[in-house]
PDB file of C-alpha atoms in Angstrom:
ATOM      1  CA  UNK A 258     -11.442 -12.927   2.591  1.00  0.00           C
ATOM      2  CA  UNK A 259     -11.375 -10.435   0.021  1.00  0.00           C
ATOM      3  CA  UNK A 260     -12.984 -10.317  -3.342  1.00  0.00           C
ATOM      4  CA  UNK A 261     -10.466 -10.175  -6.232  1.00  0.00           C
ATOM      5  CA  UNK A 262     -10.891  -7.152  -7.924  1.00  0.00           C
ATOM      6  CA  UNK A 263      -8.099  -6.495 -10.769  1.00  0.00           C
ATOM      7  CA  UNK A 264      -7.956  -4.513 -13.895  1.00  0.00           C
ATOM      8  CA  UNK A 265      -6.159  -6.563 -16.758  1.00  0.00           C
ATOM      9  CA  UNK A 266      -2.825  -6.409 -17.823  1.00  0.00           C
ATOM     10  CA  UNK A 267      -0.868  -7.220 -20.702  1.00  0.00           C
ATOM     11  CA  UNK A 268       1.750  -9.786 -20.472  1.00  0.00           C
ATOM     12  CA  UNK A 269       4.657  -7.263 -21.033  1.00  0.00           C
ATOM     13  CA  UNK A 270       3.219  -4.912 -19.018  1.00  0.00           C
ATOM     14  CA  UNK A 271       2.501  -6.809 -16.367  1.00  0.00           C
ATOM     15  CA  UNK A 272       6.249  -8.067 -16.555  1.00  0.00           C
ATOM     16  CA  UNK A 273       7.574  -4.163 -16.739  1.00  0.00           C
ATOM     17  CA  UNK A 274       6.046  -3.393 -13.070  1.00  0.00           C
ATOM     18  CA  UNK A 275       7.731  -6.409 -11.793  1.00  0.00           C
ATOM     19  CA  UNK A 276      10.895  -7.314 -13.519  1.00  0.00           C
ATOM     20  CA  UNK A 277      13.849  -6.243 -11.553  1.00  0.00           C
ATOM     21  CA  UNK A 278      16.555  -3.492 -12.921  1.00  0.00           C
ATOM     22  CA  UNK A 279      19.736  -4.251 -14.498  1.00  0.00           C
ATOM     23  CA  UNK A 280      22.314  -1.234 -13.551  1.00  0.00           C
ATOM     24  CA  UNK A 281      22.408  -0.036 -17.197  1.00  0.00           C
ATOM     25  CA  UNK A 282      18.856  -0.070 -17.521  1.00  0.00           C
ATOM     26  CA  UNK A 283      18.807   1.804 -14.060  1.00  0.00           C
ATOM     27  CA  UNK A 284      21.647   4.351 -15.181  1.00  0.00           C
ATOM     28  CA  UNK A 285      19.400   4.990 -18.625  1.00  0.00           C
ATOM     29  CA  UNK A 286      16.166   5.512 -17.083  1.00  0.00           C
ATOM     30  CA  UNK A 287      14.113   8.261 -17.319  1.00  0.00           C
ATOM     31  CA  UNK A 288      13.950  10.621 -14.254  1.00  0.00           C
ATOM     32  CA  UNK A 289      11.362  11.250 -12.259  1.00  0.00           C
ATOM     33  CA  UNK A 290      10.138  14.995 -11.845  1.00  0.00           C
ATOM     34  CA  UNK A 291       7.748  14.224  -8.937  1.00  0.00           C
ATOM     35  CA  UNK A 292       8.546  12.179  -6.214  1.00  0.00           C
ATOM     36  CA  UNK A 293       7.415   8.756  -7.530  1.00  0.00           C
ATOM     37  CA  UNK A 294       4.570   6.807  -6.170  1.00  0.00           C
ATOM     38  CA  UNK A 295       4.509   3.121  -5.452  1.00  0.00           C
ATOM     39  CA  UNK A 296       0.891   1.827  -5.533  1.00  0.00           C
ATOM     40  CA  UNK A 297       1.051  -1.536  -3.017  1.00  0.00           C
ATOM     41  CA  UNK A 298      -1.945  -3.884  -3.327  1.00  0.00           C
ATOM     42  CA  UNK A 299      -4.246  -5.940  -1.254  1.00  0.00           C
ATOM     43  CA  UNK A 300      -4.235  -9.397   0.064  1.00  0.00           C
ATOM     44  CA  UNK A 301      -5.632 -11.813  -2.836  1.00  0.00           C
ATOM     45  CA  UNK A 302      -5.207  -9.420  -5.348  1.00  0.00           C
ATOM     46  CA  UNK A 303      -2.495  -7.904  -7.909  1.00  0.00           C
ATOM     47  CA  UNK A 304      -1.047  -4.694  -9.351  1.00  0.00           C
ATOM     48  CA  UNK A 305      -3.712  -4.189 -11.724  1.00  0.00           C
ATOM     49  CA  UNK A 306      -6.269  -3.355  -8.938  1.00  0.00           C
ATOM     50  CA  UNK A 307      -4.845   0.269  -9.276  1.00  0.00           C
ATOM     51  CA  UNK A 308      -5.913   0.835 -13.014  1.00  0.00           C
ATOM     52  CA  UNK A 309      -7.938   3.302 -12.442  1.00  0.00           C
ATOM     53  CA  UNK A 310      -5.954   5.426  -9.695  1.00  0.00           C
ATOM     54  CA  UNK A 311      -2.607   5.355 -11.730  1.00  0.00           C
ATOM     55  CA  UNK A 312      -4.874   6.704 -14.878  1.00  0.00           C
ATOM     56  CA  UNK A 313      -5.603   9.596 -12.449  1.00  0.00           C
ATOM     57  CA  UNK A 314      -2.441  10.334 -11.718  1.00  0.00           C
ATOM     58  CA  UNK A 315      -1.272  10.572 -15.034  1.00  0.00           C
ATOM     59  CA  UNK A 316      -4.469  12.741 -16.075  1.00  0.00           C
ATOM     60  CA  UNK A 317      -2.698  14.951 -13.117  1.00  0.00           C
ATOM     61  CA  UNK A 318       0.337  15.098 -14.969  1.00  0.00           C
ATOM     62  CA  UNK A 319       2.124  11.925 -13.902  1.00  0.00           C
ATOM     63  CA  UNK A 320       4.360  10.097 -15.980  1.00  0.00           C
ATOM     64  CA  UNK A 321       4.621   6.593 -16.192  1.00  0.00           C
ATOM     65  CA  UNK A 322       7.883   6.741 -14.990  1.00  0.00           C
ATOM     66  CA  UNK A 323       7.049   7.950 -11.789  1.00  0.00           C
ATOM     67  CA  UNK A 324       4.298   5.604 -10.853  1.00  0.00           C
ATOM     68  CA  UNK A 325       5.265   1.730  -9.781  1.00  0.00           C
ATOM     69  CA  UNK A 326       2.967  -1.312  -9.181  1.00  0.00           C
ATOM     70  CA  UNK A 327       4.877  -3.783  -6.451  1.00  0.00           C
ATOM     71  CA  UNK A 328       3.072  -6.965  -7.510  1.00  0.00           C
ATOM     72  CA  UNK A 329       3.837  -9.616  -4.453  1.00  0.00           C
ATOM     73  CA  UNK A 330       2.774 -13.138  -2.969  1.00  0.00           C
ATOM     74  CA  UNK A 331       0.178 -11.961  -0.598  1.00  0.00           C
ATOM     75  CA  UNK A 332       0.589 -15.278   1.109  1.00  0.00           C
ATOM     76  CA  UNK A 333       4.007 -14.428   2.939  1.00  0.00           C
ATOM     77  CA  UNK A 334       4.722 -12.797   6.829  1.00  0.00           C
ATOM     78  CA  UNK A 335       4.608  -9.165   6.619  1.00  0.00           C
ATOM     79  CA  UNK A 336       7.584  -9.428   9.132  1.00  0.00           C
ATOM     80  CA  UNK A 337       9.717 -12.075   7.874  1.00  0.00           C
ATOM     81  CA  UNK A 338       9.387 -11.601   4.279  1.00  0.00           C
ATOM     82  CA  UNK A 339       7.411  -9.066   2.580  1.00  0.00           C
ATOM     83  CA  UNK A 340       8.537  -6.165   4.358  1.00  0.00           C
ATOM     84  CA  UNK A 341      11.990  -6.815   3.577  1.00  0.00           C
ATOM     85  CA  UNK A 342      11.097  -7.313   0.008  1.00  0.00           C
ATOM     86  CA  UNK A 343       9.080  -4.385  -0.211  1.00  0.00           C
ATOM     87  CA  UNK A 344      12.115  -2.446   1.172  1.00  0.00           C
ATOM     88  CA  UNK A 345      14.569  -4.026  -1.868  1.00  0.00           C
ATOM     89  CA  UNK A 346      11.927  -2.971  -4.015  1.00  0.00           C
ATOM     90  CA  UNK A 347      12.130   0.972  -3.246  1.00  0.00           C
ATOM     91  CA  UNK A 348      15.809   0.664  -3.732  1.00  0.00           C
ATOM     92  CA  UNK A 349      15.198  -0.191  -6.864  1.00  0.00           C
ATOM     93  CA  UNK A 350      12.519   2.666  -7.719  1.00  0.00           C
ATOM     94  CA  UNK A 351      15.028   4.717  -6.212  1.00  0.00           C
ATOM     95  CA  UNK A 352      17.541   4.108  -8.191  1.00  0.00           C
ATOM     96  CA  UNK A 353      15.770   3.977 -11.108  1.00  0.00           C
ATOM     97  CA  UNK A 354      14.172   7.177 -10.755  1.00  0.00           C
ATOM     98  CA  UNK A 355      16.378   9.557  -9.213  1.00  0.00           C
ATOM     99  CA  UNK A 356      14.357  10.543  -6.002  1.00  0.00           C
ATOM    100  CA  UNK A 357      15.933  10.155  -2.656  1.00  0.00           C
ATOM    101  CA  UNK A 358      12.330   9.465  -1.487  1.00  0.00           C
ATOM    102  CA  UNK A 359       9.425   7.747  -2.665  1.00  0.00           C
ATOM    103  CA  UNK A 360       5.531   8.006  -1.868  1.00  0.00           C
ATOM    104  CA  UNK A 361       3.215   5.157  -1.047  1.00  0.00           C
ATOM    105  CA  UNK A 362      -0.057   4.309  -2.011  1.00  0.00           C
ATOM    106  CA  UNK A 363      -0.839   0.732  -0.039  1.00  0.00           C
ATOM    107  CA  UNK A 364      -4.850  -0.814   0.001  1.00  0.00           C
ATOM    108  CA  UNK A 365      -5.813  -3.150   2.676  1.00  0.00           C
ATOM    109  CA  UNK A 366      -3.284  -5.671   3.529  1.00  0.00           C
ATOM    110  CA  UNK A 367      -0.392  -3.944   1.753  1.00  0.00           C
ATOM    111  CA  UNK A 368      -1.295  -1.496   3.998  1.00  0.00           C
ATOM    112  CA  UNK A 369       0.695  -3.436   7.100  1.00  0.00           C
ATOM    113  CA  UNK A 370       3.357  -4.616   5.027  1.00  0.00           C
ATOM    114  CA  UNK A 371       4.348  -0.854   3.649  1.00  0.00           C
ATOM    115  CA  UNK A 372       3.856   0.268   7.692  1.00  0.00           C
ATOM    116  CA  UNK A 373       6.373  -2.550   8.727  1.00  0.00           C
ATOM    117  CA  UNK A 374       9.110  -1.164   6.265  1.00  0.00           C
ATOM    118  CA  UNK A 375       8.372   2.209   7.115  1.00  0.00           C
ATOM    119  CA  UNK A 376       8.554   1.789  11.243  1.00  0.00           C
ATOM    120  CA  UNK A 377      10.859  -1.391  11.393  1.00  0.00           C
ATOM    121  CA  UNK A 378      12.577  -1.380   7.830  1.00  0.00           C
ATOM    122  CA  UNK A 379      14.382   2.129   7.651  1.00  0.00           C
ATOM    123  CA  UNK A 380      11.434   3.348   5.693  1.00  0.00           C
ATOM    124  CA  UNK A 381      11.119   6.754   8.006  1.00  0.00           C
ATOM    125  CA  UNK A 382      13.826   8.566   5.935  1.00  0.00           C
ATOM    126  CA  UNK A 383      12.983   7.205   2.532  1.00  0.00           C
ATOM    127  CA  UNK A 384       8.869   7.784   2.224  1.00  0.00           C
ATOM    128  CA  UNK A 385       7.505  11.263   1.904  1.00  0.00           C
ATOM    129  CA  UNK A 386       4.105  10.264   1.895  1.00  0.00           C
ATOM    130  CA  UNK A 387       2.136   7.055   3.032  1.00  0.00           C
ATOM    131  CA  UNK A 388      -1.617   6.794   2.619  1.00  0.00           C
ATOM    132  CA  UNK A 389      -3.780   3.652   3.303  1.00  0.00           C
ATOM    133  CA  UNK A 390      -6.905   2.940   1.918  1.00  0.00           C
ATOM    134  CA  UNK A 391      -8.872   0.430   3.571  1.00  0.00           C
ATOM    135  CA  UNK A 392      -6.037  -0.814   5.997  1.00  0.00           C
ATOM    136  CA  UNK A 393      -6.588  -3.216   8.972  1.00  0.00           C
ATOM    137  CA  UNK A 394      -4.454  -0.743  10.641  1.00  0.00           C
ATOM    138  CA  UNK A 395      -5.597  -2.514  13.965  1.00  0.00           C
ATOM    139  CA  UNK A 396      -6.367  -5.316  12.793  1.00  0.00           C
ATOM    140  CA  UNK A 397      -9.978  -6.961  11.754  1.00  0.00           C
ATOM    141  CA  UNK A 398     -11.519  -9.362  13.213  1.00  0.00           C
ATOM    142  CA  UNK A 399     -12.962 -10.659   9.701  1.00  0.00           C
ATOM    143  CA  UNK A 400      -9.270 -12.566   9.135  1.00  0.00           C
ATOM    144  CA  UNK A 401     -10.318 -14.761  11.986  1.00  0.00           C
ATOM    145  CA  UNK A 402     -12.630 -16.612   8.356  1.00  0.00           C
ATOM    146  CA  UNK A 403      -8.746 -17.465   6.844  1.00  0.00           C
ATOM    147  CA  UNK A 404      -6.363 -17.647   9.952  1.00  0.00           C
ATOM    148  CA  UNK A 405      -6.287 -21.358  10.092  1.00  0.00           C
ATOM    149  CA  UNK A 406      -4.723 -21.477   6.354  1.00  0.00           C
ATOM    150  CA  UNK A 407      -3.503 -17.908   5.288  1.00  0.00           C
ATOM    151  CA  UNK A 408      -0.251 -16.358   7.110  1.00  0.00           C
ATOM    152  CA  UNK A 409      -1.169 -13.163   5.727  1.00  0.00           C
ATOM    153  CA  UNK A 410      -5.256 -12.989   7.731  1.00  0.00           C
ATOM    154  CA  UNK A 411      -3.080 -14.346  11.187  1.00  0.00           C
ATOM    155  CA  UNK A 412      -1.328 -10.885  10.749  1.00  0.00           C
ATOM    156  CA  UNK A 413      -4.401  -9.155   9.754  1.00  0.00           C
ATOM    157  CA  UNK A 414      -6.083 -10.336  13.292  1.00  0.00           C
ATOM    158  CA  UNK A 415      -6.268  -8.211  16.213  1.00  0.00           C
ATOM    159  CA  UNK A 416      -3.423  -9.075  18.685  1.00  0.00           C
ATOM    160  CA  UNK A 417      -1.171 -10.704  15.929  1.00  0.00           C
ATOM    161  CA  UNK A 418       2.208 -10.487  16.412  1.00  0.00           C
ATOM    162  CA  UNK A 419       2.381  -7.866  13.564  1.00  0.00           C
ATOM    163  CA  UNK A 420      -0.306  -5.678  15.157  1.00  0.00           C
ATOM    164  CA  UNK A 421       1.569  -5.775  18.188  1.00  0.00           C
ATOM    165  CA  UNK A 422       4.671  -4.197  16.612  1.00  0.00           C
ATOM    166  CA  UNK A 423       3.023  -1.855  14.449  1.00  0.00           C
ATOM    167  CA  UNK A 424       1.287  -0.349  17.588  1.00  0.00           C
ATOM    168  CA  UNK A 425       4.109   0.090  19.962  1.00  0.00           C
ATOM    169  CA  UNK A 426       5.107   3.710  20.490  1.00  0.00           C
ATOM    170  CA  UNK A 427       4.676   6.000  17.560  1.00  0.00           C
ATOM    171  CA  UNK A 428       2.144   4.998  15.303  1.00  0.00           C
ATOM    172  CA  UNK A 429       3.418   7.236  12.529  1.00  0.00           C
ATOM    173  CA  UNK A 430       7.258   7.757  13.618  1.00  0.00           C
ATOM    174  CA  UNK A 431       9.611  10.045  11.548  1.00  0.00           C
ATOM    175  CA  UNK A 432       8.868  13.197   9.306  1.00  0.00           C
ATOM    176  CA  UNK A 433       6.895  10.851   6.890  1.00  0.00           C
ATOM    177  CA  UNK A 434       2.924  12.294   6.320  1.00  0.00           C
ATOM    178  CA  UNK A 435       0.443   9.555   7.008  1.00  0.00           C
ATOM    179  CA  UNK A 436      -3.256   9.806   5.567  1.00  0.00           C
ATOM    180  CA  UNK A 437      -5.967   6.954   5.666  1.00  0.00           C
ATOM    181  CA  UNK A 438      -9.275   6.755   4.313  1.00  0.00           C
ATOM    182  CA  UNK A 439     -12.118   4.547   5.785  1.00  0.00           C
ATOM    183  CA  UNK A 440     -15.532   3.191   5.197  1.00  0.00           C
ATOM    184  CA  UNK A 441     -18.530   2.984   7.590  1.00  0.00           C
ATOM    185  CA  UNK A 442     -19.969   0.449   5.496  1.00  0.00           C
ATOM    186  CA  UNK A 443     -16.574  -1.576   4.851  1.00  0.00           C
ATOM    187  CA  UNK A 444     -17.447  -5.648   5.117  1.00  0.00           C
ATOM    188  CA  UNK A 445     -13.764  -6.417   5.275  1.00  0.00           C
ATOM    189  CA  UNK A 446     -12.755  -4.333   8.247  1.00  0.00           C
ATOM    190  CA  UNK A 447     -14.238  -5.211  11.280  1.00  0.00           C
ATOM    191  CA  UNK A 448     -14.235  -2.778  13.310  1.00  0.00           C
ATOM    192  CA  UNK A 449     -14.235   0.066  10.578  1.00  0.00           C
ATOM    193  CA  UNK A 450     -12.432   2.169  12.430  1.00  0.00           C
ATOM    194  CA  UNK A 451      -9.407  -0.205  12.434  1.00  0.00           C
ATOM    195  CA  UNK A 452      -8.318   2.147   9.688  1.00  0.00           C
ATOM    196  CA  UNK A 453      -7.400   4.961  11.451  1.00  0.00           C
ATOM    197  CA  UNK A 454      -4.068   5.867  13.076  1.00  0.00           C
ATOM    198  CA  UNK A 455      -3.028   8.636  15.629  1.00  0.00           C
ATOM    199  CA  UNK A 456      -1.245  10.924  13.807  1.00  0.00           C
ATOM    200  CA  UNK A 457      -2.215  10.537  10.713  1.00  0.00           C
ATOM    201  CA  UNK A 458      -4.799  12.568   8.859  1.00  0.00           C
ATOM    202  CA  UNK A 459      -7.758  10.040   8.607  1.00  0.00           C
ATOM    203  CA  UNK A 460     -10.358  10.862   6.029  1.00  0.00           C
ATOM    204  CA  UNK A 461     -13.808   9.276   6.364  1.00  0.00           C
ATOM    205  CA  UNK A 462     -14.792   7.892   2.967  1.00  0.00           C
ATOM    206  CA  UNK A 463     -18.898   7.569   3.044  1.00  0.00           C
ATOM    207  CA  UNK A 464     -20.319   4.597   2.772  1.00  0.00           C
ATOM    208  CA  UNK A 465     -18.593   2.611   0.350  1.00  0.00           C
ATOM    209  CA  UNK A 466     -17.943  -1.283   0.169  1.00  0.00           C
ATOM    210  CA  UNK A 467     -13.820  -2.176   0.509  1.00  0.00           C
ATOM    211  CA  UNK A 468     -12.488  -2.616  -2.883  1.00  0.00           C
ATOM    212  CA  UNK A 469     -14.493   0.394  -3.843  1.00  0.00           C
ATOM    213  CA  UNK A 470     -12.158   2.649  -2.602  1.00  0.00           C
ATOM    214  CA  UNK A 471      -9.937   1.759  -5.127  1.00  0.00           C
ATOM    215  CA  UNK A 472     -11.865   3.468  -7.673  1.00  0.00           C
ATOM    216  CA  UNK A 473     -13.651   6.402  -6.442  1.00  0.00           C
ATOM    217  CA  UNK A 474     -13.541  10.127  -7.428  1.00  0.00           C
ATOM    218  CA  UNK A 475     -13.633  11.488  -3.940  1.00  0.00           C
ATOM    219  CA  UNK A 476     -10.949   9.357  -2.496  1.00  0.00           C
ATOM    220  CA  UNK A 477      -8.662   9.401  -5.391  1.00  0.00           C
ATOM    221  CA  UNK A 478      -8.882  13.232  -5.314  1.00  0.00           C
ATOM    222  CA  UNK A 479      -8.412  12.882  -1.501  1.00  0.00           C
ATOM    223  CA  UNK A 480      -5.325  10.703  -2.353  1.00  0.00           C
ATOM    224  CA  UNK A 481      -3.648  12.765  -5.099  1.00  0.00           C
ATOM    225  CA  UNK A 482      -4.083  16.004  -2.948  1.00  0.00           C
ATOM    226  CA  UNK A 483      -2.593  14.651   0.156  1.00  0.00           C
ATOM    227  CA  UNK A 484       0.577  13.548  -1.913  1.00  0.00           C
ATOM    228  CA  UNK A 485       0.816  16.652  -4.451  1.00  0.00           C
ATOM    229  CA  UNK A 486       0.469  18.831  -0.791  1.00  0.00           C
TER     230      UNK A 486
END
C-alpha cells in the first residue's frame, strides 16, 4: 500500500539501531542529555526512512546517543505483537540512556503500534512526547487494497479491532503531549483527516504526498519544536 521510501544504511549501522543491549554495554553507555527520541517507521518500510529527520535533529544539537531507529516486521498485529515489542524496546533505550522517559516520533502505521503501547502498554508514564506523521489514526479506507493478505492494512481499516481500542475513551490519556501532522493531498490516508486526534495538537501540513512528510522543512521544524517545547 505504501511506496518504500528508505535512506541506505550501512551494514553495521543498520545492526547498531537494532541489536539488543548487553547489561555492560547498557551500564557503559553514554547518557543522554535530552530526553531521547525513538523514530518508529511505516508499514513496508525500515529505519532508514528517517535519514533525513535524525540529521535534523542532530544539526539541533542532538547526539546520536539520544536518537533510536526501532526497525520491526511491519507484517505483525499491532495488538498481539508489535506493541509489546515496541514496549521491550523503550526499556532498553531507557536503560541505555538514562531518561526515565522517552519521546516518539512514529510515521504512518507505526503510528498505531506506538498509540497501542502508549494507551494499552503502560506507555502513559514513560513517553513525554508522541507525534504522528501521516497516521491512520482512524483508520483508512485505502488498507481495504492489502486486507485480504497483510495483518498489518486489517488494523489499518476503519472498524478494525485495533481502531476500536485505540478510540475508546481518551484518545490521548495520561500527561503525555500528542501532536500530528496531516496532508490534504495524502493518497495513503483516506479520509485525510484520519490523522487527527482530540486532544492532540494537529498541525495541517499543505499539500504534500505521504512519505513526503518524512522529509520536509516545515514539518520537521514543526516536529523538533513540539518535542524541544
Amino acid at each position: 500500500m505504501l511506496r518504500r521510501m528508505s535512506v541506505p544504511l550501512t551494514v553495521a549501522a543498520a545492526a547498531a539501531l537494532l541489536m539488543p543491549l548487553t547489561p555492560a554495554q547498557a551500564d557503559t553507555a553514554p547518557r543522554a542529555a535530552r530526553t531521547p527520541v525513538i523514530f518508529v517507521h511505516g508499514y513496508n518500510a525500515d529505519p532508514g526512512v528517517w535519514g533525513s529527520l535524525r540529521d535534523d535533529f542532530k544539526a539541533s544539537g542532538y547526539t546520536d546517543a539520544e536518537l533510536f531507529s526501532w526497525g520491526y516486521d511491519t507484517g505483525k498485529s499491532v495488538n498481539e505483537v508489535l506493541s509489546g515489542r515496541f514496549a521491550a524496546y523503550v526499556e532498553q533505550v531507557r536503560a541505555q540512556s538514562g531518561a526515565a522517559k522517552v519521546d516518539i516520533v512514529a510515521h504512518s502505521f507505526g503510528s498505531l503500534v506506538t498509540r497501542w503501547y502508549v494507551k494499552h502498554g503502560g506507555g502513559t508514564g514513560k513517553v513525554a512526547h508522541w507525534a504522528s506523521l501521516a497516521g491512520p489514526n482512524h483508520g483508512t479506507a485505502t488498507a481495504w487494497a492489502c486486507a485480504a493478505w497483510s495483518q498489518a492494512c486489517r488494523d489499518m481499516t476503519p472498524g478494525s479491532y485495533v481502531q476500536d481500542g485505540l478510540a475508546e475513551g481518551d484518545e490521548t490519556p495520561g500527561d503525555v503531549a500528542y501532536a500530528t501532522w496531516w496532508s490534504h493531498c495524502d493518497e495513503v490516508i483516506n479520509p485525510d483527516k484520519s490523522v487527527l486526534l482530540d486532544g492532540a495538537t494537529n498541525n495541517a501540513a499543505g499539500c504534500l504526498k505521504h512519505n513526503d512528510l518524512l522529509g520536509d522543512d516545515g514539518v520537521s521544524q514543526g516536529v523538533r519544536n513540539f518535542i524541544g517545547g
